[in-house]
Backbone as JSON, one array per atom type, in Angstrom:
{
  "sequence": "ISVSRLRAVELTEKLLANREVKLAGLAARDSLRLEAGLCLYGNDIDETTTPVEATLVWTIGKRRRQLKDFPGAEIIVPQIKAKTSRKRVGLVSTGPPVRQHTPILSPDGKVIGEVTSGCPSPCLKKNVAMGYVDSAFAKNGTDIQVEVRKKAVPAVVSRMPFVPTNYYMG",
  "N": [[189.41, 214.45, -52.03], [188.57, 217.08, -54.08], [187.51, 218.18, -57.17], [187.06, 220.1, -60.14], [184.71, 218.99, -62.56], [185.59, 219.33, -65.1], [188.28, 218.9, -65.0], [188.65, 216.41, -64.01], [189.3, 214.0, -65.41], [191.93, 214.56, -66.2], [193.19, 214.78, -63.64], [192.78, 212.16, -62.69], [194.26, 210.67, -64.56], [196.84, 211.64, -63.99], [197.17, 210.74, -61.35], [197.02, 207.96, -61.76], [199.29, 207.57, -63.21], [201.28, 206.94, -61.49], [202.42, 203.83, -60.66], [201.79, 202.58, -58.31], [199.33, 203.44, -57.54], [195.91, 202.67, -57.51], [192.58, 202.42, -58.77], [189.64, 202.45, -56.75], [186.52, 201.25, -55.57], [183.27, 201.91, -54.06], [182.77, 199.7, -52.42], [185.31, 199.02, -51.5], [185.93, 201.24, -49.91], [183.93, 200.88, -48.01], [184.61, 198.41, -46.8], [187.08, 199.09, -45.66], [186.23, 201.09, -43.87], [184.58, 199.6, -42.17], [186.36, 197.64, -41.16], [187.91, 199.35, -39.64], [186.12, 199.97, -37.69], [184.41, 202.13, -37.9], [181.53, 204.23, -37.96], [178.78, 204.46, -40.27], [176.77, 207.05, -41.17], [173.28, 206.84, -41.05], [173.25, 204.14, -41.45], [174.7, 202.85, -39.25], [174.54, 204.73, -37.24], [172.15, 207.22, -36.34], [169.75, 209.92, -36.05], [168.37, 208.94, -33.87], [170.07, 207.52, -32.3], [172.16, 207.33, -29.47], [175.34, 208.62, -28.29], [176.25, 206.94, -26.27], [174.96, 204.45, -26.65], [176.1, 203.87, -29.11], [178.73, 203.47, -28.49], [180.39, 205.75, -28.51], [181.11, 207.67, -26.69], [183.51, 208.88, -26.21], [183.63, 210.96, -27.97], [182.51, 213.13, -26.8], [183.69, 215.68, -25.0], [185.41, 215.63, -21.81], [185.05, 217.88, -20.1], [182.7, 218.98, -21.17], [180.93, 216.92, -20.62], [180.96, 217.04, -17.83], [179.94, 219.64, -17.38], [177.53, 219.35, -18.6], [176.56, 220.62, -20.89], [175.69, 220.27, -23.56], [173.89, 219.43, -26.61], [171.28, 217.18, -26.0], [172.17, 216.32, -23.55], [170.55, 215.84, -21.31], [169.56, 213.3, -21.75], [171.78, 211.74, -22.44], [173.8, 211.97, -20.37], [172.64, 210.65, -18.03], [172.55, 208.08, -19.2], [175.25, 207.45, -19.46], [175.95, 206.98, -16.84], [174.08, 205.01, -15.93], [174.02, 203.06, -17.89], [172.89, 201.55, -21.03], [170.1, 200.03, -22.77], [170.78, 198.83, -25.12], [173.66, 198.2, -27.22], [176.3, 199.15, -29.43], [178.18, 196.8, -31.2], [181.02, 194.89, -32.38], [181.15, 192.18, -34.69], [182.31, 188.95, -35.53], [182.41, 186.48, -37.98], [182.72, 183.22, -39.34], [181.12, 182.19, -41.16], [178.81, 182.74, -43.94], [178.82, 186.07, -45.52], [177.53, 188.74, -43.52], [174.86, 190.93, -43.64], [173.38, 194.29, -43.65], [170.54, 194.75, -41.56], [170.32, 192.11, -40.81], [169.13, 189.73, -38.52], [170.34, 189.47, -35.16], [171.04, 186.87, -32.99], [170.52, 185.3, -29.79], [172.37, 182.64, -28.1], [170.37, 180.73, -27.7], [168.59, 181.28, -29.71], [166.89, 183.53, -29.63], [165.88, 186.77, -30.78], [168.15, 189.33, -30.4], [169.12, 191.62, -31.37], [170.28, 193.63, -34.19], [172.08, 193.63, -37.24], [173.93, 196.35, -38.54], [175.87, 197.05, -40.38], [177.9, 195.15, -42.6], [180.45, 193.01, -44.0], [182.81, 191.12, -46.05], [186.08, 190.84, -44.67], [188.97, 191.89, -46.06], [191.5, 192.03, -44.86], [191.38, 190.37, -42.55], [190.42, 188.01, -43.53], [187.98, 186.98, -42.86], [184.47, 187.27, -42.12], [183.11, 190.34, -41.16], [181.14, 192.45, -39.04], [178.99, 195.05, -37.76], [176.68, 195.97, -35.25], [173.71, 196.4, -33.26], [173.11, 195.15, -30.05], [171.26, 193.65, -27.31], [172.31, 194.89, -24.21], [173.19, 192.95, -22.38], [174.46, 191.07, -23.91], [176.72, 192.21, -24.92], [179.42, 191.95, -24.29], [182.84, 191.54, -25.16], [183.87, 188.6, -26.85], [181.61, 187.13, -26.41], [179.58, 184.48, -27.4], [177.35, 184.4, -30.04], [174.66, 184.34, -32.45], [173.99, 184.81, -35.94], [171.42, 185.44, -38.26], [171.4, 184.08, -41.32], [170.1, 183.81, -44.43], [167.83, 182.46, -43.37], [169.04, 180.67, -41.64], [170.73, 179.9, -38.62], [173.85, 181.16, -37.87], [177.02, 180.75, -36.38], [178.64, 183.35, -34.51], [180.87, 185.8, -33.07], [181.01, 188.25, -30.55], [183.07, 190.98, -30.94], [185.97, 193.01, -30.34], [186.24, 196.34, -31.54], [188.39, 198.63, -33.22], [188.45, 196.2, -35.88], [190.75, 195.82, -37.28], [193.92, 197.09, -36.51], [194.3, 200.64, -36.1], [195.85, 203.79, -37.0], [195.24, 206.36, -36.24], [194.7, 209.35, -34.32], [192.61, 209.67, -31.53], [192.05, 211.56, -29.61]],
  "CA": [[189.85, 215.28, -53.13], [187.48, 217.68, -54.82], [188.05, 218.79, -58.38], [186.07, 220.42, -61.17], [184.48, 217.88, -63.5], [186.36, 219.61, -66.32], [189.67, 218.47, -64.81], [188.63, 215.11, -63.34], [190.06, 213.02, -66.2], [193.33, 214.94, -66.08], [193.66, 214.4, -62.32], [192.81, 210.7, -62.63], [195.41, 210.2, -65.34], [198.07, 211.96, -63.25], [197.27, 209.82, -60.22], [197.27, 206.61, -62.24], [200.65, 207.49, -63.77], [202.05, 206.25, -60.46], [202.01, 202.42, -60.73], [201.33, 202.16, -56.97], [197.96, 203.93, -57.36], [194.85, 201.89, -58.16], [191.22, 202.91, -58.52], [188.87, 201.62, -55.83], [185.12, 201.63, -55.54], [182.57, 202.11, -52.8], [182.93, 198.5, -51.58], [186.62, 199.12, -50.84], [185.76, 202.22, -48.84], [183.08, 200.31, -46.97], [185.35, 197.4, -46.04], [188.07, 199.81, -44.84], [185.48, 201.74, -42.8], [184.11, 198.61, -41.22], [187.52, 197.08, -40.47], [188.34, 200.36, -38.67], [185.08, 200.13, -36.69], [183.81, 203.46, -38.04], [180.1, 204.23, -38.27], [178.24, 205.12, -41.45], [175.52, 207.69, -40.78], [172.14, 206.28, -41.77], [173.31, 202.69, -41.22], [175.15, 202.49, -37.9], [174.05, 205.77, -36.33], [171.22, 208.2, -36.92], [169.3, 210.89, -35.04], [167.78, 208.25, -32.72], [171.15, 206.81, -31.62], [172.96, 208.16, -28.58], [176.76, 208.24, -28.26], [176.45, 205.85, -25.31], [174.57, 203.23, -27.35], [177.02, 203.64, -30.23], [180.09, 203.42, -27.92], [181.09, 206.93, -29.01], [181.16, 208.67, -25.62], [184.79, 209.59, -26.32], [183.46, 212.15, -28.81], [182.02, 214.22, -25.94], [184.78, 216.05, -24.11], [185.19, 215.45, -20.38], [184.51, 219.13, -19.56], [181.3, 219.11, -21.62], [180.16, 215.94, -19.84], [180.83, 217.56, -16.46], [179.06, 220.81, -17.41], [176.24, 218.93, -19.17], [176.15, 221.76, -21.72], [175.66, 219.89, -24.97], [172.57, 218.96, -27.01], [170.97, 215.81, -25.61], [172.79, 216.0, -22.25], [169.56, 215.32, -20.36], [169.39, 211.87, -22.03], [173.08, 211.08, -22.54], [174.51, 211.91, -19.08], [172.14, 209.51, -17.24], [172.94, 206.82, -19.85], [176.66, 207.18, -19.15], [176.0, 206.45, -15.47], [173.22, 203.84, -15.72], [174.14, 202.18, -19.06], [171.76, 201.57, -21.96], [169.53, 198.71, -23.03], [171.44, 198.25, -26.3], [175.01, 198.69, -27.42], [176.92, 198.81, -30.72], [179.27, 195.84, -31.04], [181.59, 194.25, -33.55], [180.86, 190.75, -34.81], [183.15, 188.21, -36.48], [181.78, 185.21, -38.36], [183.41, 182.47, -40.4], [180.07, 181.78, -42.09], [178.59, 183.66, -45.06], [178.79, 187.48, -45.14], [176.35, 189.22, -42.8], [174.52, 192.24, -44.2], [172.5, 195.19, -42.91], [169.21, 194.27, -41.15], [170.35, 190.7, -40.41], [168.86, 189.56, -37.09], [171.36, 188.9, -34.28], [170.33, 185.95, -32.11], [171.19, 184.74, -28.62], [172.68, 181.23, -28.34], [169.14, 179.92, -27.74], [167.79, 181.63, -30.88], [166.03, 184.72, -29.48], [166.41, 187.98, -31.42], [168.73, 190.25, -29.41], [169.63, 192.81, -32.04], [170.27, 193.69, -35.65], [173.3, 194.09, -37.9], [173.78, 197.62, -39.24], [176.82, 197.01, -41.5], [178.67, 193.91, -42.63], [181.12, 192.7, -45.26], [184.04, 190.34, -45.88], [187.27, 191.63, -44.32], [190.15, 191.45, -46.81], [192.65, 191.9, -43.96], [191.22, 189.26, -41.61], [189.95, 186.81, -44.24], [186.76, 186.55, -42.18], [183.38, 188.23, -42.3], [182.94, 191.22, -40.01], [179.9, 193.24, -39.05], [178.67, 195.75, -36.52], [175.25, 196.09, -35.05], [173.28, 196.69, -31.9], [172.58, 194.0, -29.31], [170.9, 193.89, -25.92], [173.55, 195.11, -23.46], [173.6, 191.72, -21.71], [175.23, 190.26, -24.85], [177.68, 193.11, -25.56], [180.81, 191.73, -23.85], [183.72, 190.91, -26.15], [184.03, 187.16, -26.67], [180.31, 186.48, -26.24], [179.1, 183.71, -28.55], [175.98, 184.7, -30.45], [174.38, 183.82, -33.79], [173.36, 185.73, -36.88], [170.53, 184.68, -39.14], [171.73, 184.28, -42.73], [169.23, 182.98, -45.28], [166.95, 181.67, -42.49], [169.82, 179.72, -40.85], [171.54, 180.49, -37.55], [175.28, 180.99, -38.13], [177.77, 181.21, -35.21], [179.45, 184.56, -34.58], [181.42, 186.19, -31.77], [181.12, 189.69, -30.3], [184.5, 191.27, -31.03], [186.44, 194.38, -30.14], [186.51, 197.17, -32.72], [188.44, 198.26, -34.63], [188.84, 194.83, -36.18], [192.12, 195.95, -37.75], [194.5, 198.26, -35.82], [194.35, 201.92, -36.81], [196.95, 204.67, -36.59], [194.8, 207.75, -36.09], [194.58, 209.85, -32.96], [191.21, 209.9, -31.17], [191.92, 212.51, -28.5]],
  "C": [[188.61, 215.79, -53.86], [188.08, 218.42, -56.01], [186.9, 219.08, -59.35], [185.92, 219.24, -62.12], [185.28, 218.08, -64.78], [187.8, 219.11, -66.22], [189.77, 217.09, -64.18], [189.45, 214.06, -64.09], [191.55, 213.3, -66.09], [193.91, 214.51, -64.73], [193.78, 212.88, -62.21], [194.01, 210.15, -63.38], [196.73, 210.47, -64.63], [198.25, 211.01, -62.06], [197.65, 208.41, -60.68], [198.63, 206.46, -62.94], [201.6, 206.83, -62.77], [201.55, 204.8, -60.41], [201.49, 201.89, -59.39], [199.86, 202.53, -56.75], [196.99, 203.08, -58.16], [193.51, 202.54, -57.85], [190.5, 201.94, -57.58], [187.45, 202.15, -55.79], [184.57, 201.76, -54.14], [182.73, 200.9, -51.87], [184.26, 198.52, -50.85], [186.55, 200.1, -49.68], [184.97, 201.62, -47.69], [183.82, 199.26, -46.15], [186.41, 198.05, -45.16], [187.39, 200.47, -43.64], [185.09, 200.74, -41.73], [185.27, 197.96, -40.47], [188.04, 198.04, -39.4], [187.3, 200.61, -37.58], [184.38, 201.47, -36.74], [182.36, 203.36, -38.5], [179.8, 204.94, -39.59], [176.89, 205.71, -41.04], [174.39, 207.18, -41.67], [172.1, 204.77, -41.65], [173.55, 202.4, -39.74], [174.73, 203.49, -36.84], [173.06, 206.65, -37.08], [170.75, 209.11, -35.79], [168.66, 210.24, -33.82], [168.83, 207.53, -31.88], [171.91, 207.75, -30.7], [174.42, 207.72, -28.65], [177.04, 207.08, -27.31], [176.1, 204.52, -25.98], [175.59, 202.86, -28.42], [178.48, 203.49, -29.79], [180.96, 204.55, -28.47], [181.16, 208.04, -27.96], [182.45, 209.48, -25.69], [184.68, 210.84, -27.18], [182.93, 213.36, -28.03], [183.12, 214.51, -24.93], [184.41, 215.93, -22.64], [184.55, 216.7, -19.74], [183.04, 219.28, -19.93], [180.41, 218.12, -20.86], [179.92, 216.44, -18.42], [179.85, 218.73, -16.41], [177.66, 220.48, -17.91], [175.67, 220.02, -20.08], [176.17, 221.43, -23.22], [174.26, 219.38, -25.33], [172.38, 217.48, -26.64], [171.52, 215.39, -24.26], [171.8, 215.38, -21.27], [169.28, 213.83, -20.56], [170.73, 211.15, -21.9], [173.78, 210.94, -21.19], [173.96, 210.78, -18.2], [172.51, 208.15, -17.86], [174.39, 206.46, -19.53], [176.76, 206.53, -17.77], [175.26, 205.12, -15.33], [173.3, 202.8, -16.82], [172.86, 202.24, -19.9], [171.26, 200.15, -22.18], [170.18, 198.04, -24.24], [172.8, 198.9, -26.49], [175.52, 198.25, -28.79], [178.12, 197.91, -30.46], [179.82, 195.43, -32.4], [181.26, 192.77, -33.52], [181.83, 190.15, -35.82], [182.49, 186.86, -36.71], [182.63, 184.53, -39.42], [182.39, 181.94, -41.41], [179.94, 182.77, -43.23], [178.59, 185.12, -44.59], [177.45, 187.88, -44.51], [176.08, 190.64, -43.28], [173.6, 193.03, -43.28], [171.12, 194.56, -42.72], [169.17, 192.78, -40.82], [170.05, 190.61, -38.91], [170.07, 188.96, -36.36], [170.6, 188.11, -33.22], [171.18, 185.56, -30.9], [171.54, 183.28, -28.93], [171.44, 180.33, -28.4], [168.15, 180.37, -28.82], [166.86, 182.82, -30.75], [166.69, 185.92, -30.15], [166.87, 188.95, -30.33], [169.27, 191.52, -30.06], [169.58, 192.69, -33.54], [171.61, 194.22, -36.16], [173.0, 195.4, -38.63], [174.72, 197.74, -40.43], [177.56, 195.68, -41.44], [179.28, 193.69, -43.99], [182.27, 191.73, -44.99], [185.2, 191.28, -45.55], [188.46, 191.11, -45.11], [191.36, 191.23, -45.91], [192.56, 190.66, -43.08], [190.86, 187.94, -42.28], [188.78, 186.15, -43.5], [185.68, 187.57, -42.5], [183.2, 189.02, -41.02], [181.65, 192.01, -40.17], [179.87, 194.07, -37.78], [177.16, 195.86, -36.46], [174.97, 196.38, -33.6], [172.69, 195.43, -31.29], [172.11, 194.46, -27.94], [172.19, 193.95, -25.12], [174.07, 193.85, -22.76], [174.49, 190.85, -22.59], [176.4, 191.03, -25.47], [179.14, 192.86, -25.18], [181.62, 191.04, -24.94], [183.92, 189.44, -25.82], [182.73, 186.41, -26.5], [179.91, 185.76, -27.53], [177.64, 184.06, -28.8], [175.77, 184.02, -31.8], [173.84, 184.96, -34.64], [172.53, 184.88, -37.84], [170.83, 185.03, -40.59], [170.93, 183.29, -43.56], [168.44, 181.96, -44.45], [167.69, 180.61, -41.67], [170.64, 180.48, -39.81], [173.01, 180.13, -37.79], [176.04, 181.52, -36.9], [178.57, 182.48, -35.5], [179.91, 184.89, -33.16], [181.43, 187.71, -31.69], [182.61, 190.0, -30.17], [184.8, 192.75, -30.86], [186.61, 195.07, -31.5], [187.54, 198.21, -32.33], [188.9, 196.81, -34.8], [190.3, 194.78, -36.6], [192.71, 197.19, -37.08], [194.57, 199.5, -36.71], [195.49, 202.76, -36.27], [196.51, 206.11, -36.43], [194.58, 208.09, -34.62], [193.12, 210.18, -32.66], [191.07, 210.77, -29.94], [191.95, 211.83, -27.2]]
}
């Protein structure tokens, strides 16, 4: 919703007249985004991330992939066939919340990636995160660890979205 600042109070009052409507802040938006497995530009994806690494190949139409007529095709098409060294995954932890830049560790404690977004999930009553790991650790159900306050905390690579969505993805 976009509205002139001169009418913002009026709009807010009209919306709040409905008892079902509540104000929500940025943290609510972020938890909803993360539960849905959606990326935040600058955190989860940026100009150095390919759709293959980010598990977003579905955003490139089949015809475009066949014709190889899109920006970055010379890098992306071979990645689709040969895979990548890293992959975006979902993580679920029952330990403390995991935040951006948290190291992701293999079961034997080696750094295998980094968290890009994380927060408590109000729907799941667990802590969820997404980040990039070495492709060898990207399979759903893989036990890994995350480093929280210098301690290794158990986590599991999990399918995203964490909470079922109802939108159409083509």
